[in-house]
Coordinates of C-alpha atoms and ligand atoms in Angstrom, one line a residue:
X258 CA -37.8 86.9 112.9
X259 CA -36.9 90.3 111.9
X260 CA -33.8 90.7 109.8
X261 CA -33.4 94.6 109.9
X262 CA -30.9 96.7 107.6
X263 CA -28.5 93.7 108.4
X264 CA -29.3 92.6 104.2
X265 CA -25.6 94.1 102.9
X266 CA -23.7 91.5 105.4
X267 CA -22.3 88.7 103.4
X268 CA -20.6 86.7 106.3
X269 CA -22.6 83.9 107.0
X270 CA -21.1 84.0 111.2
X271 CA -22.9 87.8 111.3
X272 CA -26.7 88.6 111.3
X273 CA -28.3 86.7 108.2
X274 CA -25.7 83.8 109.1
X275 CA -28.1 82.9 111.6
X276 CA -31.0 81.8 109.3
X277 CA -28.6 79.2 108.6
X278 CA -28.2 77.7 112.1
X279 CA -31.8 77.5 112.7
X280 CA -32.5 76.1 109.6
X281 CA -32.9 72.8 110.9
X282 CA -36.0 74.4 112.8
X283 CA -39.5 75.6 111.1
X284 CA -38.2 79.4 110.4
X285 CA -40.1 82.7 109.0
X286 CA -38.0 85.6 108.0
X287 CA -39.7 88.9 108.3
X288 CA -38.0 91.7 105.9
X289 CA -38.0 95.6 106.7
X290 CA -37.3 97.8 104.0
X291 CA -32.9 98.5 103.7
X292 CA -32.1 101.7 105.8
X293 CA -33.7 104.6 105.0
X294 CA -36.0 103.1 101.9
X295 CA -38.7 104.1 103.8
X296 CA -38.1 107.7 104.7
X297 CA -36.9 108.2 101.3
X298 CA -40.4 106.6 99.8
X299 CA -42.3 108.7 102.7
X300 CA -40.4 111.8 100.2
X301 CA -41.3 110.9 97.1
X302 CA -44.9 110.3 98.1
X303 CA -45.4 113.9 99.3
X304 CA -43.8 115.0 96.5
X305 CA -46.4 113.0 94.2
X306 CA -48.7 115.7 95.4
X307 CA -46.8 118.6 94.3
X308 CA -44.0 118.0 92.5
X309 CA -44.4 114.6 90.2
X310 CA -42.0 114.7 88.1
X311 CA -39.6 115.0 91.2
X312 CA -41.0 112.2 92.6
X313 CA -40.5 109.8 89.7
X314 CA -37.0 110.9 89.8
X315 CA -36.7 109.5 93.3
X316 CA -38.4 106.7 92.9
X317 CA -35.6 106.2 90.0
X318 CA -32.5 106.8 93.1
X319 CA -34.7 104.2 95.3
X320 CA -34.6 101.8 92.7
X321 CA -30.5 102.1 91.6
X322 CA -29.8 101.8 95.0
X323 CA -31.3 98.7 95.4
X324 CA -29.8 97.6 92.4
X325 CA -26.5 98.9 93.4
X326 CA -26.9 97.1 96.7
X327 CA -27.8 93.6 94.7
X328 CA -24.5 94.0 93.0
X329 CA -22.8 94.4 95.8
X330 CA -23.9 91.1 96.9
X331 CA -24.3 88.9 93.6
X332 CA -21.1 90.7 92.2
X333 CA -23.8 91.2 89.1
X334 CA -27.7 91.4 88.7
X335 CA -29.1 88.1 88.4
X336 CA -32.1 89.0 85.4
X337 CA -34.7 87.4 87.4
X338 CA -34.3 89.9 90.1
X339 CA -34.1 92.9 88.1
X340 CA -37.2 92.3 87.2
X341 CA -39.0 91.8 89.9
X342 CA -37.3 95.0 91.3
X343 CA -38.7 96.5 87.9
X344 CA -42.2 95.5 88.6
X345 CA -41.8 96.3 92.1
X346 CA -41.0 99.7 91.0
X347 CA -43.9 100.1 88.4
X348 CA -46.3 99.9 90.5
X349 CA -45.2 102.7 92.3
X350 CA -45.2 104.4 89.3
X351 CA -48.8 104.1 88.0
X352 CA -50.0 105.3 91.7
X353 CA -47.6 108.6 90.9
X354 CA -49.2 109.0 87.6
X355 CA -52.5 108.5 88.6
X356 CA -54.3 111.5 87.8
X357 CA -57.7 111.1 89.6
X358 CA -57.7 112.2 93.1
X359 CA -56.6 110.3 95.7
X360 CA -56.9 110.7 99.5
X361 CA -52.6 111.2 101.2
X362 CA -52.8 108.1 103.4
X363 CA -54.1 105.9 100.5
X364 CA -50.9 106.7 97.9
X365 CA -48.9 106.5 100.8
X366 CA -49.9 102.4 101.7
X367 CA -50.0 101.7 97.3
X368 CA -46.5 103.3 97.5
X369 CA -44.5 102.9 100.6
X370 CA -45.0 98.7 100.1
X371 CA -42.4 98.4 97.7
X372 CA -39.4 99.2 100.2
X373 CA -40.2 95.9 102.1
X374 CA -41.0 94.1 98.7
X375 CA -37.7 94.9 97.3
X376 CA -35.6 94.2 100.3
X377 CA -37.6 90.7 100.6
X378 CA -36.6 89.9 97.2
X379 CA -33.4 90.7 97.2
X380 CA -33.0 88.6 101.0
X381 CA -35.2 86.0 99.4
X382 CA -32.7 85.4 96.3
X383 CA -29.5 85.3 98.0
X384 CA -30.2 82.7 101.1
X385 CA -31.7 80.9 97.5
X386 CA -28.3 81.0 96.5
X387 CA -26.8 78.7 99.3
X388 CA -29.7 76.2 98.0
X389 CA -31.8 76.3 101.1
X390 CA -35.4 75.7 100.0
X391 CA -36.9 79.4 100.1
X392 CA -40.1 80.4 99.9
X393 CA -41.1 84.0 99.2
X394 CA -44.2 85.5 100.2
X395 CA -46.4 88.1 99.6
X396 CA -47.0 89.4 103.5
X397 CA -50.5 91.0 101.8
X398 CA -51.4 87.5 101.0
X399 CA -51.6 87.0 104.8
X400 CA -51.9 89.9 106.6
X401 CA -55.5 91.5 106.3
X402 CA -56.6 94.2 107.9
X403 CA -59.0 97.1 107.7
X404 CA -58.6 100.1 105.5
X405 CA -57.3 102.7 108.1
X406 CA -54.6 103.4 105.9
X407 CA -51.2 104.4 107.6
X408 CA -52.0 102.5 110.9
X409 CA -54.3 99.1 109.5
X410 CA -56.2 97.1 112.3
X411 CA -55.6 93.7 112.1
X412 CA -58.7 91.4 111.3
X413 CA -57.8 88.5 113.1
X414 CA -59.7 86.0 112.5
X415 CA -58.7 85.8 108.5
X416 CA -55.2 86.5 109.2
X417 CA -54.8 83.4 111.3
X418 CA -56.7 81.3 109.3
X419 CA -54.3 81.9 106.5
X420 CA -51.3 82.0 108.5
X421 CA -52.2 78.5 109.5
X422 CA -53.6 77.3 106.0
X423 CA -50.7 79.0 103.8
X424 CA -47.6 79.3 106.0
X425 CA -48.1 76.0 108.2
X426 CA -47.8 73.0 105.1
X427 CA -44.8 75.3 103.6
X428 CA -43.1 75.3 106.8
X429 CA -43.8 71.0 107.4
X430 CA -42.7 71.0 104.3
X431 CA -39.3 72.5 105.9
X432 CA -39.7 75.7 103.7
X433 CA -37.7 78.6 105.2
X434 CA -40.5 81.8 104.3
X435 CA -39.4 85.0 103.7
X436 CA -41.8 88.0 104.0
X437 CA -42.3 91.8 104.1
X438 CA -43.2 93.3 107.7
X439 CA -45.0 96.2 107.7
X440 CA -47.2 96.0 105.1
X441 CA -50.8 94.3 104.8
X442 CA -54.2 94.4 102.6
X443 CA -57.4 94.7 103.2
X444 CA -60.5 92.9 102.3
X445 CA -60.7 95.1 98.9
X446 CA -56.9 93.9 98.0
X447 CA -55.8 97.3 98.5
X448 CA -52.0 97.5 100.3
X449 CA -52.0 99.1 103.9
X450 CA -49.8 99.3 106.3
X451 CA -49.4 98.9 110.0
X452 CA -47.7 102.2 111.1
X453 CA -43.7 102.7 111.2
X454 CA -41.6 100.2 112.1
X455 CA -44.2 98.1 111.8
X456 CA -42.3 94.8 111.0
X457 CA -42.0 93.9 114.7
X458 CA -45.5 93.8 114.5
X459 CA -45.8 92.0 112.0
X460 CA -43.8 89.3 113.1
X461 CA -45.3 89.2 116.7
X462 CA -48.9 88.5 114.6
X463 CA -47.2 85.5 112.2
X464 CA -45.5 84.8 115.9
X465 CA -48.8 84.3 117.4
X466 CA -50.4 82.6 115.0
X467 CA -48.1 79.7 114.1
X468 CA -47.4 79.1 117.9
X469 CA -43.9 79.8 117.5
X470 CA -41.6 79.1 120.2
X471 CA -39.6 82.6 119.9
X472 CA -39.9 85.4 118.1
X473 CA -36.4 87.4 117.3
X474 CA -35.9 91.2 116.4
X475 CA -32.3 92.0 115.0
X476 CA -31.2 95.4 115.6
X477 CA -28.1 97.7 114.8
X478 CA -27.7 98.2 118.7
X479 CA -26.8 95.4 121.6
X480 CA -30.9 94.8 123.0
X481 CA -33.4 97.6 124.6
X482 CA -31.5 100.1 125.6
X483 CA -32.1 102.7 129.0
X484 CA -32.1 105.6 127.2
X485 CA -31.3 106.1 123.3
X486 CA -27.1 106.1 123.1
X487 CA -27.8 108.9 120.3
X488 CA -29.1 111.7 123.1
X489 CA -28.1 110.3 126.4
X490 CA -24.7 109.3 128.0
X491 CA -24.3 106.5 130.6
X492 CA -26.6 104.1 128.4
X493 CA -26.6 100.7 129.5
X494 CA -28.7 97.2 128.0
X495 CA -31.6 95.5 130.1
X496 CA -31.1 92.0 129.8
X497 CA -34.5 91.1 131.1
X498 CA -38.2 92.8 130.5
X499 CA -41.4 91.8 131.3
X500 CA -43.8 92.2 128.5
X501 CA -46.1 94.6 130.6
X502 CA -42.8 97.1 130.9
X503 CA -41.8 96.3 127.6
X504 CA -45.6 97.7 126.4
X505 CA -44.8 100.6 129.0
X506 CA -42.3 101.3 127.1
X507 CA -42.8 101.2 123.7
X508 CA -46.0 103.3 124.3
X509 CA -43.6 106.1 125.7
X510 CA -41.9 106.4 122.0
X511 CA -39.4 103.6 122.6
X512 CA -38.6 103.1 119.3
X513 CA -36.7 100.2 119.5
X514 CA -40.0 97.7 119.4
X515 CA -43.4 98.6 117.7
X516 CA -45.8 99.2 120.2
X517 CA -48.4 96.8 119.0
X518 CA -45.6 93.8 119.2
X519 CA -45.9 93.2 122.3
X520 CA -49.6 92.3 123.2
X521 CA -49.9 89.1 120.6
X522 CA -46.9 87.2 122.1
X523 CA -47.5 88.1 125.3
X524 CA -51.3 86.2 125.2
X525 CA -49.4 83.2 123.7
X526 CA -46.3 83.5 126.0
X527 CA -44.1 83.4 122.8
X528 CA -40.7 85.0 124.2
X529 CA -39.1 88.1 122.3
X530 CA -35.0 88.5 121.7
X531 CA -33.7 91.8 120.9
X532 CA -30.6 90.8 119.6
X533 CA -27.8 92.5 117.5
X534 CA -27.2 91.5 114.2
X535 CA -23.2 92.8 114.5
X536 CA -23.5 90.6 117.0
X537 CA -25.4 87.8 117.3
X538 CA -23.9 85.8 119.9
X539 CA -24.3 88.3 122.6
X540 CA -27.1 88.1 124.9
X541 CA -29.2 90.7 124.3
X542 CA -32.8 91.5 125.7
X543 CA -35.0 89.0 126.7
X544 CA -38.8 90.1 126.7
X545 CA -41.2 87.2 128.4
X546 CA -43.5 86.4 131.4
X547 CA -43.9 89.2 133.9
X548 CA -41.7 88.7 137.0
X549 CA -40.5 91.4 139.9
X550 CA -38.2 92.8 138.0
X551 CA -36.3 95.8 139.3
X552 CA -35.8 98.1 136.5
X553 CA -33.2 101.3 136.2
X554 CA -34.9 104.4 135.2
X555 CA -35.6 104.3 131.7
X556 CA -35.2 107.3 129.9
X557 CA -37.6 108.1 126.4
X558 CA -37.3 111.1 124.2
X559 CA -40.1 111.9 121.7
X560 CA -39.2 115.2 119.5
X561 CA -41.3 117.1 117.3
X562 CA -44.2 116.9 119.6
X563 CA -47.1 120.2 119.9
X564 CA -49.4 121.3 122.9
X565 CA -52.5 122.3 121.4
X566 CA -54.9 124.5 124.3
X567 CA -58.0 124.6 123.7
X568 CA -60.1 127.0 125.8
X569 CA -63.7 127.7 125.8
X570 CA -65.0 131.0 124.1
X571 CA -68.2 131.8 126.4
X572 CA -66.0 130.8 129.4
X573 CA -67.9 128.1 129.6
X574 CA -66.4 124.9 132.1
X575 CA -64.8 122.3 129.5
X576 CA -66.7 119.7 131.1
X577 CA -67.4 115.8 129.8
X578 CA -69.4 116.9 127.1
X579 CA -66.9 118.6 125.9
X580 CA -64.1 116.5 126.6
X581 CA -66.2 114.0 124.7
X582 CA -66.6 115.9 121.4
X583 CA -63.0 116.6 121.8
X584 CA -61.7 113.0 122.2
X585 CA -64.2 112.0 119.4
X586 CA -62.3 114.5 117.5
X587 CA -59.2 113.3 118.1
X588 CA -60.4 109.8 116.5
X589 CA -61.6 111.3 113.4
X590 CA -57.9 112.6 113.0
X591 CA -56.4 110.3 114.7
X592 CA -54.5 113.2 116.6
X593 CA -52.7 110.5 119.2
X594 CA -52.6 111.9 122.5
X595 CA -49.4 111.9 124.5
X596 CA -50.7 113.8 127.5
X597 CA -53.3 116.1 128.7
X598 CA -54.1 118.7 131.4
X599 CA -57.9 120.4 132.0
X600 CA -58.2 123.7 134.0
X601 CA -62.1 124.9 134.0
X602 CA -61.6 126.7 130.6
X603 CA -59.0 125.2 129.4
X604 CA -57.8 121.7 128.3
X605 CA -54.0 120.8 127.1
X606 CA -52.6 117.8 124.8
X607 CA -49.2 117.1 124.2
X608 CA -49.4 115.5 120.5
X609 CA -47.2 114.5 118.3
X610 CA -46.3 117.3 115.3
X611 CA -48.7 116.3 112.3
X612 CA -50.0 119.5 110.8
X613 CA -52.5 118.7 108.4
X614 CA -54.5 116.5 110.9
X615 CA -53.6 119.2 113.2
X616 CA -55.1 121.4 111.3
X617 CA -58.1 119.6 110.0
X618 CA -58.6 119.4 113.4
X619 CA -58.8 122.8 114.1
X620 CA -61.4 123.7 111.4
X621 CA -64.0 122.0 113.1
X622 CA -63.5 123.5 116.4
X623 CA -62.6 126.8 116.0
X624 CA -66.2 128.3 116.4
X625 CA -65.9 126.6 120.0
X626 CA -63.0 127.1 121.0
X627 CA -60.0 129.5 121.5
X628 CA -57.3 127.4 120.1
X629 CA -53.6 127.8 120.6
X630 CA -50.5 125.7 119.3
X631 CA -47.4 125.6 121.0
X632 CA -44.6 123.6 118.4
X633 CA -41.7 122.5 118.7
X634 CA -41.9 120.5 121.9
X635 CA -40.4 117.6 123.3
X636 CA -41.5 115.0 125.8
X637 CA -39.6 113.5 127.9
X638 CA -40.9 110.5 129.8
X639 CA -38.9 108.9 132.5
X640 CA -39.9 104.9 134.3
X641 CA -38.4 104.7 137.7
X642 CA -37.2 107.4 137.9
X643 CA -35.0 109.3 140.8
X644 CA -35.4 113.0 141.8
X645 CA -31.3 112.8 141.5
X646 CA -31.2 112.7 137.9
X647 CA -33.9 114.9 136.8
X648 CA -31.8 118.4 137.1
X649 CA -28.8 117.0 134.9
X650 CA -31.7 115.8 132.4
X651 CA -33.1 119.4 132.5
X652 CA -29.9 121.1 131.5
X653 CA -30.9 123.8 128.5
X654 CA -34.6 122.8 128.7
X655 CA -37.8 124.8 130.1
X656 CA -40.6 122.4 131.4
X657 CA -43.9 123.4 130.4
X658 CA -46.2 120.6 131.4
X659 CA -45.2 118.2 134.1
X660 CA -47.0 114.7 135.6
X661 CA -46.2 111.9 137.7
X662 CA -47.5 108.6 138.7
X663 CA -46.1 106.4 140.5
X664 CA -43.3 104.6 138.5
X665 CA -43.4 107.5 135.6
X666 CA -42.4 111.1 135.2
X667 CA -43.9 112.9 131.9
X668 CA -42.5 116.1 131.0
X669 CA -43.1 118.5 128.2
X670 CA -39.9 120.2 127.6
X671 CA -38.4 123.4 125.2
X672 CA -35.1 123.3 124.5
X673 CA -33.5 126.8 126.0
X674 CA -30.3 127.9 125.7
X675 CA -28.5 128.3 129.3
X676 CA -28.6 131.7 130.5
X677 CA -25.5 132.7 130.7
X678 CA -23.9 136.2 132.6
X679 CA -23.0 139.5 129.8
X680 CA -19.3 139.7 129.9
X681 CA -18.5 143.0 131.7
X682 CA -17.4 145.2 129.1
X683 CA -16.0 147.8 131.3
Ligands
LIG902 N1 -39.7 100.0 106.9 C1 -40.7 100.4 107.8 C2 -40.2 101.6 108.6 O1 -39.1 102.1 108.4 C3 -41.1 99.3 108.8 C4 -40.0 98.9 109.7 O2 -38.9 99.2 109.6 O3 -40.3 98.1 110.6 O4 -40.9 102.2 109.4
LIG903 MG1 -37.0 99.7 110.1

């Protein structure tokens, strides 16, 4: 279960009112931080780096929000939660203070936890509130993982033996759990966490391991979506997905679903709803066994992408060996690639905008290579698509790197103003 954003909604017949229906059933409730707690944390930790003081001072507007929010809901602030809100909060602080030096993706896992902490302690207290028999857990209790900071790997083997030795008995004891997505720890008890929107994940791994018979996301918009209703007109809902699209998708830059969620439920055949929490009795998406589905074209946009071009100095061929080093490379930065292209002495990747691994990058090639950068990019990547609606999505944009197999079109696009005639001024 994912209860997303939809924490502020007091009537019990919208959203959270559905914990209550299913409480009859064993239920886990996996918490995303309130909107935009994350990209306001993502702020503060950069500015831990340069600005401190600035950054305390937004941990400080993160923190009255939240408390703002909890009055909304209690009509006061009960004491108990203040303070766990406090102590939430604190610990953020001592990693801002922290003078010794400390590597970017590191403070970003000790700090960006407490968005999902909060929220699940403020979700945690007021279902308490209706006396159903809550139990609130830390998700870094559960979850381990590696310490790739910023995108954790999931050790499996602990996290399911805890999932079933810890969240099992609570739930025959008819415990409904409440816990953070996102955010996990690994084996030295440090916190990681498992890439944006990483809750979906999250849940897909509890999902998996307590056999559950369905897995629900609740989202601000009606299921998965063609295209995204922000950017593109004539938007319309699948009702059914297989999961092998639904990973086809998701690995494009759909963001609706994490791109990791799909793979554990789809090995236990655990069926995933994309439902709306404004509302919840609508269908929405159902995401389960693969079937011949026909799909309409599906439309994803990824901004802020780069083409880095890499091209040989001594004219050399860019051949294996080098494609080798380079892909080894792109590990060690963990520059993801979108798309490639290779000429003889040259070689292409659409990545996504991330300068200082970009950069990092860079240094250790630039002996090698001739190296160019290209920003400001966007890729557009169409499933099933028809030639009949690919000028109308080119309107205003220059393609600069084009592929298609079979059931998907890739394009790296610029955004160009239309050319349009000089009035005559005679
Ligand atoms: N709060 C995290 C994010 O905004 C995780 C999530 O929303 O799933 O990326
Ligand atoms: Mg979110």
């Amino acid at each position: 279960f994912q209860a997303e954003d939809g924490i502020r909604d007091r009537s019990p017949s919208r959203g959270l009112g559905d914990v209550y229906k299913r409480q009859s059933e064993p239920l886990v409730v996996v918490v995303s931080a309130t909107g935009k707690t994350t990209n306001q944390l993502e702020e503060l930790i950069a500015k831990k780096f340069t600005a401190p003081a600035e950054s305390m001072q937004l941990l400080q507007l993160v923190k009255e929000k939240h408390l703002q929010i909890v009055k909304e809901l209690f009509g006061e602030i009960p004491a108990e939660l203040a303070q766990q809100i406090h102590e939430h909060c604190v610990e953020a602080e001592w990693v801002i203070e922290e003078e010794r030096e400390m590597a970017y993706d590191y403070v970003y896992d000790q700090i960006i936890c407490i968005g999902e902490l909060i929220s699940s302690r403020i979700l945690s207290a007021w279902l308490q509130l209706n006396e159903n028999a809550i139990e609130w857990i830390d998700a870094r209790s559960i979850i381990q993982t590696d310490d790739t900071y910023r995108d954790a790997r999931v050790q499996w083997e602990v996290t399911n033996d805890r999932i079933k030795n810890t969240l099992g008995p609570l739930l025959e004891l008819q415990k409904v759990i409440v816990t953070q997505g996102f955010i996990a720890s690994s084996p030295e008890n440090n916190s990681t966490s498992l890439g944006r929107e990483g809750s979906d994940y999250t849940a897909a791994i509890l999902s998996s391991g307590l056999g559950a018979d369905g897995m629900y996301i609740w989202k601000d918009v009606p299921g998965v979506l063609t295209a995204d209703p922000d950017l593109f007109d004539h938007v319309t809902k699948l009702d059914r997905l297989s999961y092998t699209e639904a990973i086809e998708m998701t690995y494009y830059g759909c963001k609706v679903i994490h791109p990791k969620t799909i793979q554990p439920l789809k090995s236990k055949g655990i069926p995933l709803f994309v439902k709306s929490f404004l509302d919840p009795a609508s269908e929405g998406t159902l995401i389960s066994d693969d079937l011949d589905l026909e799909y309409p074209p599906i439309v994803v946009l990824e901004d802020d992408q780069s083409l880095i071009h890499f091209s040989s100095k001594d004219l050399s061929f860019i051949a294996e060996h080098h494609l080798a080093h380079l892909f080894e490379l792109f590990k060690k930065h963990r520059v993801k690639v979108n798309m490639m292209r290779n000429t003889a002495i040259s070689f292409s990747v659409c990545v996504r905008n991330d300068p200082q691994r970009i950069k990092a990058l860079i240094k250790e090639v630039e002996n090698e290579y001739k190296v160019l950068v290209d920003q400001d990019l966007e890729l557009l990547t169409i499933r099933h698509y028809q030639d009949a609606m690919i000028p109308k999505l080119l309107e205003e944009k220059i393609v600069i790197l084009e592929e298609r197999i079979r059931k998907t079109l890739q394009m790296v696009v610029k955004n160009a103003p239309a050319i349009v005639p000089k009035k005559s001024t005679s």
